[in-house]
mmCIF file of C-alpha atoms in Angstrom:
data_model
loop_
_atom_site.group_PDB
_atom_site.id
_atom_site.type_symbol
_atom_site.label_atom_id
_atom_site.label_comp_id
_atom_site.label_asym_id
_atom_site.label_seq_id
_atom_site.Cartn_x
_atom_site.Cartn_y
_atom_site.Cartn_z
ATOM 1 C CA MET A 321 85.064 90.842 86.746
ATOM 2 C CA THR A 322 88.054 93.155 87.033
ATOM 3 C CA VAL A 323 87.608 96.927 87.128
ATOM 4 C CA ASP A 324 89.648 98.828 84.533
ATOM 5 C CA VAL A 325 91.468 101.515 86.490
ATOM 6 C CA ASP A 326 91.734 104.843 84.662
ATOM 7 C CA PHE A 327 95.400 105.779 85.028
ATOM 8 C CA GLY A 328 94.860 109.001 83.062
ATOM 9 C CA GLU A 329 97.314 110.850 80.845
ATOM 10 C CA ASP A 330 100.260 110.624 83.250
ATOM 11 C CA GLY A 331 99.755 106.901 83.915
ATOM 12 C CA LEU A 332 99.226 107.363 87.661
ATOM 13 C CA VAL A 333 96.325 107.329 90.115
ATOM 14 C CA PRO A 334 96.292 108.487 93.725
ATOM 15 C CA ALA A 335 96.042 105.767 96.357
ATOM 16 C CA VAL A 336 95.003 106.355 99.945
ATOM 17 C CA ALA A 337 96.446 103.904 102.470
ATOM 18 C CA GLN A 338 94.055 103.324 105.350
ATOM 19 C CA ASP A 339 94.503 101.165 108.447
ATOM 20 C CA ALA A 340 92.195 98.200 107.864
ATOM 21 C CA ASP A 341 91.220 97.938 111.547
ATOM 22 C CA SER A 342 91.032 101.506 112.861
ATOM 23 C CA GLY A 343 90.131 103.334 109.642
ATOM 24 C CA GLU A 344 92.962 105.839 110.237
ATOM 25 C CA VAL A 345 94.184 107.431 107.009
ATOM 26 C CA LEU A 346 97.917 106.767 106.887
ATOM 27 C CA MET A 347 99.177 108.300 103.657
ATOM 28 C CA LEU A 348 98.509 109.206 100.050
ATOM 29 C CA ALA A 349 100.819 108.202 97.232
ATOM 30 C CA TYR A 350 100.617 107.497 93.518
ATOM 31 C CA VAL A 351 100.271 104.153 91.782
ATOM 32 C CA SER A 352 101.237 103.117 88.267
ATOM 33 C CA PRO A 353 99.843 100.022 86.541
ATOM 34 C CA GLU A 354 103.049 98.155 87.440
ATOM 35 C CA ALA A 355 102.790 99.235 91.094
ATOM 36 C CA LEU A 356 99.202 97.990 91.251
ATOM 37 C CA ASP A 357 100.192 94.678 89.663
ATOM 38 C CA ARG A 358 103.062 94.244 92.171
ATOM 39 C CA THR A 359 100.740 95.120 95.054
ATOM 40 C CA ILE A 360 98.239 92.476 93.992
ATOM 41 C CA GLU A 361 100.958 89.881 93.270
ATOM 42 C CA THR A 362 102.893 90.307 96.535
ATOM 43 C CA GLY A 363 100.220 91.383 99.016
ATOM 44 C CA ARG A 364 102.431 94.348 100.011
ATOM 45 C CA ALA A 365 101.839 97.985 99.075
ATOM 46 C CA HIS A 366 103.779 99.298 96.077
ATOM 47 C CA TYR A 367 103.706 102.858 94.805
ATOM 48 C CA TYR A 368 105.290 105.027 92.141
ATOM 49 C CA SER A 369 107.608 107.829 93.232
ATOM 50 C CA ARG A 370 107.082 110.873 91.037
ATOM 51 C CA SER A 371 110.184 112.601 92.442
ATOM 52 C CA ARG A 372 112.480 109.602 91.880
ATOM 53 C CA ASP A 373 110.588 108.379 88.799
ATOM 54 C CA GLU A 374 110.568 104.779 90.014
ATOM 55 C CA LEU A 375 108.474 101.999 91.482
ATOM 56 C CA TRP A 376 108.907 101.464 95.236
ATOM 57 C CA GLU A 377 107.689 99.035 97.851
ATOM 58 C CA LYS A 378 106.500 100.675 101.056
ATOM 59 C CA GLY A 379 108.918 99.720 103.804
ATOM 60 C CA ALA A 380 111.680 98.351 101.562
ATOM 61 C CA SER A 381 114.297 100.527 103.284
ATOM 62 C CA SER A 382 112.642 101.145 106.673
ATOM 63 C CA GLY A 383 111.018 97.770 107.269
ATOM 64 C CA HIS A 384 107.726 99.600 107.887
ATOM 65 C CA THR A 385 105.697 97.604 105.401
ATOM 66 C CA GLN A 386 102.035 97.735 104.504
ATOM 67 C CA GLU A 387 100.389 94.331 104.183
ATOM 68 C CA ILE A 388 97.384 94.607 101.881
ATOM 69 C CA ARG A 389 94.047 93.329 103.082
ATOM 70 C CA GLU A 390 92.051 94.729 100.184
ATOM 71 C CA VAL A 391 92.387 97.115 97.266
ATOM 72 C CA ARG A 392 89.304 99.148 96.405
ATOM 73 C CA VAL A 393 88.635 101.469 93.481
ATOM 74 C CA ASP A 394 86.386 104.538 93.598
ATOM 75 C CA CYS A 395 83.251 105.086 91.513
ATOM 76 C CA ASP A 396 85.151 106.845 88.696
ATOM 77 C CA ALA A 397 87.888 104.179 88.714
ATOM 78 C CA ASP A 398 90.561 106.881 89.055
ATOM 79 C CA THR A 399 91.501 106.578 92.743
ATOM 80 C CA LEU A 400 92.507 103.559 94.823
ATOM 81 C CA LEU A 401 92.077 102.720 98.489
ATOM 82 C CA TYR A 402 94.599 100.343 100.037
ATOM 83 C CA LEU A 403 93.248 98.779 103.230
ATOM 84 C CA VAL A 404 96.427 97.786 105.059
ATOM 85 C CA ASP A 405 98.021 96.374 108.158
ATOM 86 C CA GLN A 406 100.717 98.973 108.852
ATOM 87 C CA ASN A 407 103.967 97.773 110.413
ATOM 88 C CA VAL A 408 105.171 100.597 112.733
ATOM 89 C CA GLY A 409 104.719 103.983 110.992
ATOM 90 C CA ALA A 410 103.691 105.058 107.521
ATOM 91 C CA CYS A 411 105.367 108.475 107.492
ATOM 92 C CA HIS A 412 109.079 109.055 106.868
ATOM 93 C CA THR A 413 108.976 111.716 109.629
ATOM 94 C CA GLY A 414 108.471 109.008 112.247
ATOM 95 C CA HIS A 415 104.724 109.400 112.645
ATOM 96 C CA ARG A 416 102.179 106.625 112.340
ATOM 97 C CA SER A 417 100.269 108.698 109.743
ATOM 98 C CA CYS A 418 101.434 111.361 107.307
ATOM 99 C CA PHE A 419 98.442 113.403 108.506
ATOM 100 C CA TYR A 420 99.913 114.220 111.916
ATOM 101 C CA ARG A 421 99.198 117.972 112.058
ATOM 102 C CA THR A 422 96.324 120.352 111.493
ATOM 103 C CA VAL A 423 96.403 123.188 108.972
ATOM 104 C CA GLU A 424 96.927 125.512 111.976
ATOM 105 C CA GLY A 425 100.126 123.591 112.782
ATOM 106 C CA GLU A 426 98.839 121.717 115.822
ATOM 107 C CA HIS A 427 100.630 118.390 116.292
ATOM 108 C CA VAL A 428 97.884 115.752 116.593
ATOM 109 C CA GLY A 429 99.612 112.549 115.481
ATOM 110 C CA GLU A 430 101.659 109.915 117.221
ATOM 111 C CA ARG A 431 105.393 109.643 116.577
ATOM 112 C CA VAL A 432 106.256 105.947 116.583
ATOM 113 C CA PHE A 433 109.903 105.837 115.486
ATOM 114 C CA ASP A 434 113.025 107.955 115.170
ATOM 115 C CA PRO A 435 113.589 108.667 111.465
ATOM 116 C CA ASP A 436 117.297 109.423 112.025
ATOM 117 C CA ALA A 437 117.808 105.913 113.359
ATOM 118 C CA VAL A 438 115.850 104.306 110.510
ATOM 119 C CA TYR A 439 117.119 106.363 107.582
ATOM 120 C CA ASP A 440 120.661 107.123 108.787
ATOM 121 C CA ASP A 441 122.236 105.974 105.498
ATOM 122 C CA GLU A 442 120.184 108.243 103.211
#
């Protein structure tokens, strides 16, 4: 039985990417029906960029891919959880997780790559 995901009026649902081994929350992004289909088909995380208005594969430009172990859906079927094996870092700032600072501004996350070296052509 397949769960019908409720993509709502804008055709997108939030997806939390979580490290499958440690449980660390890595990032939050949005997923369209096509992105979910591509994720399931390829075994690699795909999302929908609201700012660029396009489908994107995590790590396509950086090489920092997310291999999918499992996709879960919440009780209301309007949010996804991607359990992933993260290659290097998830955040474009060079951190392992996008949640690398507290609301008070304290730096609590690990920087795992130099974004200038990875994204020098952008």
